[in-house]
Amino acid sequence: GLPAEVTIWEVGARDGLQNEKETVPLEVKLEFLRRMADAGLAVLEATSFVHPKWVPQLADAAELIDGLDQVPGVRYPVLVPNERGLDRALDAKVRDIAIFAAASETFAQRNLNSGLDEQFAMFEPVVGRAVGEGIAVRGYLSMCFGDPWEGPVPVEQVVATGKRLLEMGCHQLSLGDTIGVATPGHVEALLRAFVAAGVGVDGIAVHFHDTYGQALANTATALRHGVSTVDSSAGGLGGCPYAKSATGNLATEDLIWMLDGLGIQHGVDLGKLVDTSVWMAEQLGRPSPSRVVKALSS
Ligand code: HMG
Ligand code: MG
């Protein structure tokens, strides 16, 4: 059945901004995060400690964490790919991280300069050290529903890769539809396969990009299967610079509209968040693709 409450894992400041062509000023990023916390979002993925040449948009990660006025009770996780990234995150006093794995060989190469098997050698010391220091580690898994170079990704390969992340010590697995090709039947099949392999839905989050307009339908399907952590980005910002055809994430406002209709608690003030996305759209110089933002701001 449906969960009574959903945790929204807001990725706008990270997934949303990593792909922008024009550099977003640090002050704008900080204001964006401040406004989202004020709207009631309790998990704000803030930035990535990745190689600055690979993602120039987030090269200011250390300055951003330093400049954050952290609201008590709000989590500010960051992406960390390797030990160098972990060192930088620890220097910045970060206590909440996510590693990001690929479910396909090609994306492991394109996004991590690694391989499907090889990537685990990079993650193992990161997770080991972080868990040893009492730091929560989320494990992202990308291309769970298809890969732009390889096409379909076998469900068994996705489940095996995801299980390895959990066995390594990740407290949660976020199933990424990086290029937005998933449909509800595929979501159901993958969730059933994880459960059959002994992974409970409690440890699973979903991360849908909205390229083909299926993100909300996919999310509804995941909720009906008991998933209660959903990734989304304010205003539907987003995309991955290393995956062609990756567009914005499920918009947080669209998610909230649906959760309200289903009577599911989420703790966010929709009006404040819409105002935030309208403000952010002005900063970026283009309108938000979110239908709910459009409907409520016109
Ligand atoms: P590499 O070039 O293979 O790195 O990149 P390396 O280990 O060979 O090191 C080369 C040099 O980079 C060394 O410096 C390192 O110190 C330095 P040198 O000794 O030559 O002077 N270096 C670093 N510097 C700063 N921070 C670091 C770092 N690591 C190495 N962390 C690497 C490998 C993983 C670093 C690179 O491929 C990378 O940064 N990739 C990140 C790509 C990325 O951020 N993609 C977007 C996020 S994933 C996503 O969006 C999907 C998601 O939303 C879910 C979904 O939608 O599916 C999460
Ligand atoms: Mg993503």
mmCIF file of C-alpha atoms and ligand atoms in Angstrom:
data_model
loop_
_atom_site.group_PDB
_atom_site.id
_atom_site.type_symbol
_atom_site.label_atom_id
_atom_site.label_comp_id
_atom_site.label_asym_id
_atom_site.label_seq_id
_atom_site.Cartn_x
_atom_site.Cartn_y
_atom_site.Cartn_z
ATOM 1 C CA GLY A 1 0.000 0.000 0.000
ATOM 2 C CA LEU A 2 0.880 3.666 -0.008
ATOM 3 C CA PRO A 3 3.222 5.089 2.633
ATOM 4 C CA ALA A 4 1.711 7.564 5.122
ATOM 5 C CA GLU A 5 4.691 9.851 4.736
ATOM 6 C CA VAL A 6 7.307 10.452 2.062
ATOM 7 C CA THR A 7 10.808 11.849 2.456
ATOM 8 C CA ILE A 8 11.578 14.144 -0.445
ATOM 9 C CA TRP A 9 15.287 13.986 -1.316
ATOM 10 C CA GLU A 10 15.709 17.353 -3.024
ATOM 11 C CA VAL A 11 18.461 17.255 -5.651
ATOM 12 C CA GLY A 12 17.949 20.616 -7.365
ATOM 13 C CA ALA A 13 21.122 22.245 -6.100
ATOM 14 C CA ARG A 14 23.228 19.283 -7.242
ATOM 15 C CA ASP A 15 21.555 17.376 -10.092
ATOM 16 C CA GLY A 16 19.760 20.544 -11.153
ATOM 17 C CA LEU A 17 22.734 22.862 -11.311
ATOM 18 C CA GLN A 18 25.496 20.444 -12.389
ATOM 19 C CA ASN A 19 24.273 20.695 -15.964
ATOM 20 C CA GLU A 20 23.824 24.465 -16.356
ATOM 21 C CA LYS A 21 25.830 26.054 -19.155
ATOM 22 C CA GLU A 22 26.326 29.395 -17.450
ATOM 23 C CA THR A 23 28.050 29.278 -14.083
ATOM 24 C CA VAL A 24 25.534 29.924 -11.347
ATOM 25 C CA PRO A 25 27.056 32.331 -8.818
ATOM 26 C CA LEU A 26 27.766 30.927 -5.367
ATOM 27 C CA GLU A 27 25.445 33.516 -3.792
ATOM 28 C CA VAL A 28 22.555 32.305 -5.961
ATOM 29 C CA LYS A 29 23.198 28.679 -4.991
ATOM 30 C CA LEU A 30 23.250 29.595 -1.310
ATOM 31 C CA GLU A 31 20.054 31.595 -1.625
ATOM 32 C CA PHE A 32 18.416 28.684 -3.489
ATOM 33 C CA LEU A 33 19.336 26.296 -0.657
ATOM 34 C CA ARG A 34 18.217 28.788 1.993
ATOM 35 C CA ARG A 35 14.833 29.212 0.321
ATOM 36 C CA MET A 36 14.331 25.457 -0.085
ATOM 37 C CA ALA A 37 15.072 24.866 3.605
ATOM 38 C CA ASP A 38 12.613 27.634 4.436
ATOM 39 C CA ALA A 39 9.979 25.873 2.316
ATOM 40 C CA GLY A 40 10.361 22.844 4.601
ATOM 41 C CA LEU A 41 12.520 20.486 2.559
ATOM 42 C CA ALA A 42 14.498 18.382 5.042
ATOM 43 C CA VAL A 43 17.043 16.771 2.723
ATOM 44 C CA LEU A 44 18.903 19.127 0.409
ATOM 45 C CA GLU A 45 21.567 17.503 -1.720
ATOM 46 C CA ALA A 46 23.913 20.444 -1.854
ATOM 47 C CA THR A 47 26.802 19.810 -4.264
ATOM 48 C CA SER A 48 29.421 17.267 -5.418
ATOM 49 C CA PHE A 49 33.056 16.796 -4.473
ATOM 50 C CA VAL A 50 33.888 15.460 -7.929
ATOM 51 C CA HIS A 51 36.740 16.479 -10.195
ATOM 52 C CA PRO A 52 36.251 20.205 -10.920
ATOM 53 C CA LYS A 53 37.188 19.698 -14.562
ATOM 54 C CA TRP A 54 34.526 17.024 -14.953
ATOM 55 C CA VAL A 55 31.784 19.200 -13.437
ATOM 56 C CA PRO A 56 32.913 22.834 -13.454
ATOM 57 C CA GLN A 57 29.498 24.014 -12.272
ATOM 58 C CA LEU A 58 30.157 22.454 -8.854
ATOM 59 C CA ALA A 59 33.838 23.375 -8.537
ATOM 60 C CA ASP A 60 32.860 25.683 -5.674
ATOM 61 C CA ALA A 61 31.757 22.747 -3.460
ATOM 62 C CA ALA A 62 34.028 23.623 -0.519
ATOM 63 C CA GLU A 63 33.050 27.302 -0.585
ATOM 64 C CA LEU A 64 29.389 26.355 -0.823
ATOM 65 C CA ILE A 65 29.491 24.098 2.232
ATOM 66 C CA ASP A 66 31.456 26.758 4.091
ATOM 67 C CA GLY A 67 28.914 29.427 3.176
ATOM 68 C CA LEU A 68 25.843 27.358 4.037
ATOM 69 C CA ASP A 69 23.796 28.556 6.949
ATOM 70 C CA GLN A 70 22.790 25.031 7.940
ATOM 71 C CA VAL A 71 19.299 24.827 9.360
ATOM 72 C CA PRO A 72 19.038 22.426 12.333
ATOM 73 C CA GLY A 73 17.187 19.261 11.336
ATOM 74 C CA VAL A 74 17.978 19.700 7.647
ATOM 75 C CA ARG A 75 20.423 17.296 5.996
ATOM 76 C CA TYR A 76 22.838 18.545 3.342
ATOM 77 C CA PRO A 77 24.299 15.439 1.636
ATOM 78 C CA VAL A 78 26.924 15.728 -1.099
ATOM 79 C CA LEU A 79 28.149 13.446 -3.879
ATOM 80 C CA VAL A 80 31.579 11.853 -3.451
ATOM 81 C CA PRO A 81 33.078 9.561 -6.117
ATOM 82 C CA ASN A 82 36.413 8.539 -4.614
ATOM 83 C CA GLU A 83 38.793 8.979 -1.702
ATOM 84 C CA ARG A 84 40.035 12.322 -2.975
ATOM 85 C CA GLY A 85 36.421 13.507 -2.954
ATOM 86 C CA LEU A 86 35.914 12.098 0.535
ATOM 87 C CA ASP A 87 39.007 13.910 1.817
ATOM 88 C CA ARG A 88 37.686 17.173 0.400
ATOM 89 C CA ALA A 89 34.220 16.564 1.882
ATOM 90 C CA LEU A 90 35.657 15.721 5.307
ATOM 91 C CA ASP A 91 37.842 18.841 5.206
ATOM 92 C CA ALA A 92 34.626 20.793 4.625
ATOM 93 C CA LYS A 93 33.079 19.026 7.671
ATOM 94 C CA VAL A 94 30.441 17.209 5.661
ATOM 95 C CA ARG A 95 28.697 14.367 7.545
ATOM 96 C CA ASP A 96 26.345 12.999 4.897
ATOM 97 C CA ILE A 97 27.490 11.639 1.536
ATOM 98 C CA ALA A 98 26.363 9.695 -1.523
ATOM 99 C CA ILE A 99 28.445 7.598 -3.855
ATOM 100 C CA PHE A 100 27.145 7.108 -7.381
ATOM 101 C CA ALA A 101 27.570 3.867 -9.272
ATOM 102 C CA ALA A 102 26.603 2.864 -12.782
ATOM 103 C CA ALA A 103 24.470 -0.158 -13.635
ATOM 104 C CA SER A 104 25.972 -0.282 -17.134
ATOM 105 C CA GLU A 105 29.536 -0.715 -18.340
ATOM 106 C CA THR A 106 29.465 2.266 -20.704
ATOM 107 C CA PHE A 107 28.153 4.717 -18.137
ATOM 108 C CA ALA A 108 30.743 3.567 -15.589
ATOM 109 C CA GLN A 109 33.336 4.548 -18.185
ATOM 110 C CA ARG A 110 31.705 7.792 -19.281
ATOM 111 C CA ASN A 111 30.757 9.101 -15.865
ATOM 112 C CA LEU A 112 33.508 7.698 -13.650
ATOM 113 C CA ASN A 113 36.339 6.807 -16.020
ATOM 114 C CA SER A 114 36.003 3.320 -14.562
ATOM 115 C CA GLY A 115 34.150 0.061 -15.301
ATOM 116 C CA LEU A 116 31.115 -1.843 -14.027
ATOM 117 C CA ASP A 117 33.289 -4.034 -11.820
ATOM 118 C CA GLU A 118 36.183 -1.636 -11.399
ATOM 119 C CA GLN A 119 34.013 1.126 -9.880
ATOM 120 C CA PHE A 120 33.651 -0.914 -6.678
ATOM 121 C CA ALA A 121 37.377 -0.696 -5.997
ATOM 122 C CA MET A 122 36.948 3.095 -6.031
ATOM 123 C CA PHE A 123 33.902 3.060 -3.733
ATOM 124 C CA GLU A 124 34.989 0.460 -1.167
ATOM 125 C CA PRO A 125 37.525 2.625 0.712
ATOM 126 C CA VAL A 126 35.140 5.594 0.542
ATOM 127 C CA VAL A 127 32.269 3.693 2.146
ATOM 128 C CA GLY A 128 34.575 1.909 4.592
ATOM 129 C CA ARG A 129 36.118 5.115 5.895
ATOM 130 C CA ALA A 130 32.840 7.051 5.937
ATOM 131 C CA VAL A 131 30.867 4.368 7.784
ATOM 132 C CA GLY A 132 33.802 4.021 10.196
ATOM 133 C CA GLU A 133 33.397 7.717 11.019
ATOM 134 C CA GLY A 134 29.653 7.375 11.508
ATOM 135 C CA ILE A 135 28.797 9.099 8.240
ATOM 136 C CA ALA A 136 25.673 7.963 6.399
ATOM 137 C CA VAL A 137 26.347 6.867 2.820
ATOM 138 C CA ARG A 138 23.661 6.720 0.166
ATOM 139 C CA GLY A 139 24.324 4.655 -2.948
ATOM 140 C CA TYR A 140 23.036 5.938 -6.238
ATOM 141 C CA LEU A 141 22.689 3.522 -9.119
ATOM 142 C CA SER A 142 22.394 5.098 -12.567
ATOM 143 C CA MET A 143 20.947 3.729 -15.824
ATOM 144 C CA CYS A 144 18.661 1.296 -13.996
ATOM 145 C CA PHE A 145 16.055 1.444 -16.766
ATOM 146 C CA GLY A 146 18.129 1.889 -19.888
ATOM 147 C CA ASP A 147 21.382 3.355 -21.119
ATOM 148 C CA PRO A 148 21.809 5.721 -24.077
ATOM 149 C CA TRP A 149 24.714 3.702 -25.488
ATOM 150 C CA GLU A 150 23.741 0.133 -24.576
ATOM 151 C CA GLY A 151 19.962 0.313 -24.717
ATOM 152 C CA PRO A 152 18.166 -1.953 -22.243
ATOM 153 C CA VAL A 153 19.993 -2.839 -19.029
ATOM 154 C CA PRO A 154 19.101 -6.324 -17.738
ATOM 155 C CA VAL A 155 17.124 -6.320 -14.489
ATOM 156 C CA GLU A 156 19.473 -8.994 -13.050
ATOM 157 C CA GLN A 157 22.491 -6.746 -13.701
ATOM 158 C CA VAL A 158 20.771 -3.816 -11.964
ATOM 159 C CA VAL A 159 19.807 -5.930 -8.952
ATOM 160 C CA ALA A 160 23.282 -7.464 -8.633
ATOM 161 C CA THR A 161 24.984 -4.055 -8.833
ATOM 162 C CA GLY A 162 22.533 -2.489 -6.389
ATOM 163 C CA LYS A 163 22.957 -5.317 -3.883
ATOM 164 C CA ARG A 164 26.710 -4.805 -3.947
ATOM 165 C CA LEU A 165 26.233 -1.162 -2.934
ATOM 166 C CA LEU A 166 24.046 -2.138 0.023
ATOM 167 C CA GLU A 167 26.345 -4.962 1.077
ATOM 168 C CA MET A 168 29.231 -2.516 0.975
ATOM 169 C CA GLY A 169 27.507 -0.432 3.657
ATOM 170 C CA CYS A 170 25.227 2.041 1.907
ATOM 171 C CA HIS A 171 22.138 2.700 4.041
ATOM 172 C CA GLN A 172 19.975 3.430 1.026
ATOM 173 C CA LEU A 173 19.934 2.659 -2.661
ATOM 174 C CA SER A 174 18.558 5.274 -5.050
ATOM 175 C CA LEU A 175 17.464 3.726 -8.348
ATOM 176 C CA GLY A 176 18.242 6.216 -11.089
ATOM 177 C CA ASP A 177 16.428 6.555 -14.378
ATOM 178 C CA THR A 178 19.168 8.851 -15.615
ATOM 179 C CA ILE A 179 17.705 9.371 -19.085
ATOM 180 C CA GLY A 180 14.033 9.217 -18.189
ATOM 181 C CA VAL A 181 13.027 6.176 -20.253
ATOM 182 C CA ALA A 182 11.334 4.115 -17.516
ATOM 183 C CA THR A 183 7.639 3.302 -17.554
ATOM 184 C CA PRO A 184 5.485 2.004 -14.675
ATOM 185 C CA GLY A 185 5.630 -1.648 -15.730
ATOM 186 C CA HIS A 186 9.421 -1.561 -15.730
ATOM 187 C CA VAL A 187 9.466 0.137 -12.330
ATOM 188 C CA GLU A 188 7.221 -2.562 -10.916
ATOM 189 C CA ALA A 189 9.347 -5.332 -12.425
ATOM 190 C CA LEU A 190 12.571 -3.889 -11.025
ATOM 191 C CA LEU A 191 11.147 -3.336 -7.538
ATOM 192 C CA ARG A 192 9.757 -6.878 -7.498
ATOM 193 C CA ALA A 193 13.153 -8.224 -8.564
ATOM 194 C CA PHE A 194 14.889 -6.368 -5.715
ATOM 195 C CA VAL A 195 12.376 -7.691 -3.183
ATOM 196 C CA ALA A 196 12.761 -11.221 -4.576
ATOM 197 C CA ALA A 197 16.523 -10.833 -4.118
ATOM 198 C CA GLY A 198 16.013 -9.965 -0.445
ATOM 199 C CA VAL A 199 16.249 -6.165 -0.643
ATOM 200 C CA GLY A 200 13.354 -4.515 1.209
ATOM 201 C CA VAL A 201 11.672 -1.399 -0.192
ATOM 202 C CA ASP A 202 12.618 0.372 3.059
ATOM 203 C CA GLY A 203 16.151 0.670 1.738
ATOM 204 C CA ILE A 204 15.137 1.841 -1.729
ATOM 205 C CA ALA A 205 14.618 5.348 -3.080
ATOM 206 C CA VAL A 206 13.622 6.293 -6.625
ATOM 207 C CA HIS A 207 15.208 8.937 -8.847
ATOM 208 C CA PHE A 208 13.329 9.672 -12.045
ATOM 209 C CA HIS A 209 14.257 12.103 -14.786
ATOM 210 C CA ASP A 210 11.280 13.310 -16.789
ATOM 211 C CA THR A 211 12.552 13.111 -20.378
ATOM 212 C CA TYR A 212 9.549 11.136 -21.625
ATOM 213 C CA GLY A 213 7.012 12.585 -19.176
ATOM 214 C CA GLN A 214 6.795 9.355 -17.158
ATOM 215 C CA ALA A 215 8.443 10.463 -13.921
ATOM 216 C CA LEU A 216 5.252 11.056 -11.956
ATOM 217 C CA ALA A 217 3.577 7.842 -13.140
ATOM 218 C CA ASN A 218 6.746 5.947 -12.252
ATOM 219 C CA THR A 219 6.820 7.557 -8.818
ATOM 220 C CA ALA A 220 3.179 6.651 -8.172
ATOM 221 C CA THR A 221 4.023 3.056 -9.043
ATOM 222 C CA ALA A 222 6.979 3.037 -6.656
ATOM 223 C CA LEU A 223 4.820 4.503 -3.860
ATOM 224 C CA ARG A 224 2.232 1.751 -4.369
ATOM 225 C CA HIS A 225 5.053 -0.725 -3.870
ATOM 226 C CA GLY A 226 5.947 0.877 -0.552
ATOM 227 C CA VAL A 227 8.867 3.116 -1.529
ATOM 228 C CA SER A 228 8.875 6.159 0.755
ATOM 229 C CA THR A 229 11.926 8.203 -0.320
ATOM 230 C CA VAL A 230 11.577 10.062 -3.603
ATOM 231 C CA ASP A 231 14.221 12.186 -5.330
ATOM 232 C CA SER A 232 13.088 15.309 -7.150
ATOM 233 C CA SER A 233 14.338 18.772 -8.023
ATOM 234 C CA ALA A 234 12.658 22.099 -7.362
ATOM 235 C CA GLY A 235 11.187 23.403 -10.592
ATOM 236 C CA GLY A 236 12.311 20.264 -12.463
ATOM 237 C CA LEU A 237 15.909 21.429 -12.909
ATOM 238 C CA GLY A 238 18.458 18.835 -13.826
ATOM 239 C CA GLY A 239 20.321 16.491 -16.102
ATOM 240 C CA CYS A 240 23.634 14.719 -16.258
ATOM 241 C CA PRO A 241 26.423 16.220 -18.372
ATOM 242 C CA TYR A 242 27.776 12.721 -19.102
ATOM 243 C CA ALA A 243 24.521 11.211 -20.378
ATOM 244 C CA LYS A 244 23.053 12.585 -23.557
ATOM 245 C CA SER A 245 19.272 12.936 -23.437
ATOM 246 C CA ALA A 246 19.216 13.290 -19.669
ATOM 247 C CA THR A 247 16.788 16.128 -18.925
ATOM 248 C CA GLY A 248 15.439 17.519 -15.681
ATOM 249 C CA ASN A 249 14.395 15.480 -12.684
ATOM 250 C CA LEU A 250 10.840 14.954 -11.590
ATOM 251 C CA ALA A 251 9.815 18.422 -10.369
ATOM 252 C CA THR A 252 9.377 18.602 -6.603
ATOM 253 C CA GLU A 253 6.247 20.716 -7.037
ATOM 254 C CA ASP A 254 4.654 18.088 -9.315
ATOM 255 C CA LEU A 255 5.505 15.424 -6.740
ATOM 256 C CA ILE A 256 3.993 17.484 -3.915
ATOM 257 C CA TRP A 257 0.777 18.088 -5.847
ATOM 258 C CA MET A 258 0.363 14.326 -6.239
ATOM 259 C CA LEU A 259 1.311 13.548 -2.623
ATOM 260 C CA ASP A 260 -1.264 16.088 -1.414
ATOM 261 C CA GLY A 261 -3.909 14.434 -3.574
ATOM 262 C CA LEU A 262 -3.031 11.037 -2.140
ATOM 263 C CA GLY A 263 -3.058 12.339 1.443
ATOM 264 C CA ILE A 264 0.632 11.518 1.941
ATOM 265 C CA GLN A 265 2.572 13.712 4.385
ATOM 266 C CA HIS A 266 5.729 15.490 3.159
ATOM 267 C CA GLY A 267 6.227 18.612 5.277
ATOM 268 C CA VAL A 268 6.780 21.100 2.441
ATOM 269 C CA ASP A 269 5.029 24.431 1.846
ATOM 270 C CA LEU A 270 4.117 24.215 -1.849
ATOM 271 C CA GLY A 271 3.531 27.970 -2.257
ATOM 272 C CA LYS A 272 6.978 28.824 -0.899
ATOM 273 C CA LEU A 273 8.600 26.243 -3.111
ATOM 274 C CA VAL A 274 6.822 27.526 -6.237
ATOM 275 C CA ASP A 275 8.015 31.051 -5.375
ATOM 276 C CA THR A 276 11.543 29.652 -5.042
ATOM 277 C CA SER A 277 11.391 27.974 -8.442
ATOM 278 C CA VAL A 278 10.000 31.114 -10.075
ATOM 279 C CA TRP A 279 12.863 33.076 -8.518
ATOM 280 C CA MET A 280 15.405 30.442 -9.651
ATOM 281 C CA ALA A 281 13.972 30.464 -13.185
ATOM 282 C CA GLU A 282 14.613 34.223 -13.276
ATOM 283 C CA GLN A 283 18.213 33.633 -12.207
ATOM 284 C CA LEU A 284 18.677 31.022 -14.944
ATOM 285 C CA GLY A 285 16.843 33.051 -17.557
ATOM 286 C CA ARG A 286 14.313 30.423 -18.605
ATOM 287 C CA PRO A 287 10.972 29.202 -17.285
ATOM 288 C CA SER A 288 10.622 26.136 -15.093
ATOM 289 C CA PRO A 289 9.425 23.048 -17.009
ATOM 290 C CA SER A 290 7.256 22.036 -14.036
ATOM 291 C CA ARG A 291 3.549 21.933 -14.867
ATOM 292 C CA VAL A 292 2.619 22.702 -11.270
ATOM 293 C CA VAL A 293 4.981 25.695 -11.120
ATOM 294 C CA LYS A 294 3.391 26.994 -14.330
ATOM 295 C CA ALA A 295 -0.151 26.393 -13.099
ATOM 296 C CA LEU A 296 0.391 28.035 -9.727
ATOM 297 C CA SER A 297 2.443 31.018 -10.885
ATOM 298 C CA SER A 298 0.461 32.241 -13.869
HETATM 299 P P1 HMG B 1 39.889 10.433 -13.190
HETATM 300 O O1 HMG B 1 40.398 11.451 -14.127
HETATM 301 O O2 HMG B 1 39.922 8.987 -13.592
HETATM 302 O O3 HMG B 1 40.572 10.620 -11.765
HETATM 303 O O4 HMG B 1 38.386 10.828 -12.855
HETATM 304 P P2 HMG B 1 41.933 10.015 -11.209
HETATM 305 O O5 HMG B 1 41.599 9.251 -9.988
HETATM 306 O O6 HMG B 1 42.686 9.336 -12.301
HETATM 307 O O7 HMG B 1 42.717 11.343 -10.779
HETATM 308 C C1 HMG B 1 43.183 12.284 -11.735
HETATM 309 C C2 HMG B 1 43.436 13.607 -11.044
HETATM 310 O O8 HMG B 1 42.189 14.137 -10.588
HETATM 311 C C3 HMG B 1 44.328 13.532 -9.809
HETATM 312 O O9 HMG B 1 45.042 14.768 -9.732
HETATM 313 C C4 HMG B 1 43.350 13.497 -8.676
HETATM 314 O O10 HMG B 1 43.852 13.995 -7.459
HETATM 315 C C5 HMG B 1 42.255 14.390 -9.191
HETATM 316 P P3 HMG B 1 46.620 14.805 -10.077
HETATM 317 O O11 HMG B 1 47.228 13.834 -9.112
HETATM 318 O O12 HMG B 1 46.689 14.350 -11.500
HETATM 319 O O13 HMG B 1 46.947 16.249 -9.843
HETATM 320 N N1 HMG B 1 40.969 14.026 -8.603
HETATM 321 C C6 HMG B 1 40.139 14.862 -7.949
HETATM 322 N N2 HMG B 1 40.198 16.167 -7.666
HETATM 323 C C7 HMG B 1 39.181 16.685 -6.968
HETATM 324 N N3 HMG B 1 38.134 15.977 -6.525
HETATM 325 C C8 HMG B 1 38.041 14.671 -6.782
HETATM 326 C C9 HMG B 1 39.068 14.076 -7.536
HETATM 327 N N4 HMG B 1 39.269 12.808 -7.947
HETATM 328 C C10 HMG B 1 40.428 12.792 -8.594
HETATM 329 N N5 HMG B 1 36.981 13.957 -6.324
HETATM 330 C C11 HMG B 1 36.507 10.822 -11.350
HETATM 331 C C12 HMG B 1 37.578 9.987 -12.031
HETATM 332 C C13 HMG B 1 35.547 9.876 -10.653
HETATM 333 C C14 HMG B 1 37.169 11.737 -10.345
HETATM 334 C C15 HMG B 1 35.776 11.644 -12.437
HETATM 335 O O14 HMG B 1 35.319 10.771 -13.418
HETATM 336 C C16 HMG B 1 34.602 12.453 -11.902
HETATM 337 O O15 HMG B 1 34.790 13.410 -11.153
HETATM 338 N N6 HMG B 1 33.356 12.077 -12.281
HETATM 339 C C17 HMG B 1 32.159 12.744 -11.784
HETATM 340 C C18 HMG B 1 31.111 12.791 -12.841
HETATM 341 C C19 HMG B 1 29.857 13.411 -12.263
HETATM 342 O O16 HMG B 1 29.865 14.132 -11.288
HETATM 343 N N7 HMG B 1 28.684 13.110 -12.904
HETATM 344 C C20 HMG B 1 27.419 13.629 -12.468
HETATM 345 C C21 HMG B 1 26.932 12.997 -11.193
HETATM 346 S S1 HMG B 1 26.183 11.396 -11.439
HETATM 347 C C22 HMG B 1 24.539 11.749 -11.882
HETATM 348 O O17 HMG B 1 24.206 12.867 -12.165
HETATM 349 C C23 HMG B 1 23.515 10.637 -11.827
HETATM 350 C C24 HMG B 1 22.588 10.729 -10.604
HETATM 351 O O18 HMG B 1 21.856 11.952 -10.609
HETATM 352 C C25 HMG B 1 21.601 9.550 -10.602
HETATM 353 C C26 HMG B 1 20.895 9.356 -11.946
HETATM 354 O O19 HMG B 1 20.270 10.308 -12.455
HETATM 355 O O20 HMG B 1 20.975 8.224 -12.441
HETATM 356 C C27 HMG B 1 23.391 10.667 -9.296
HETATM 357 MG MG MG B 2 20.074 12.331 -11.742
#
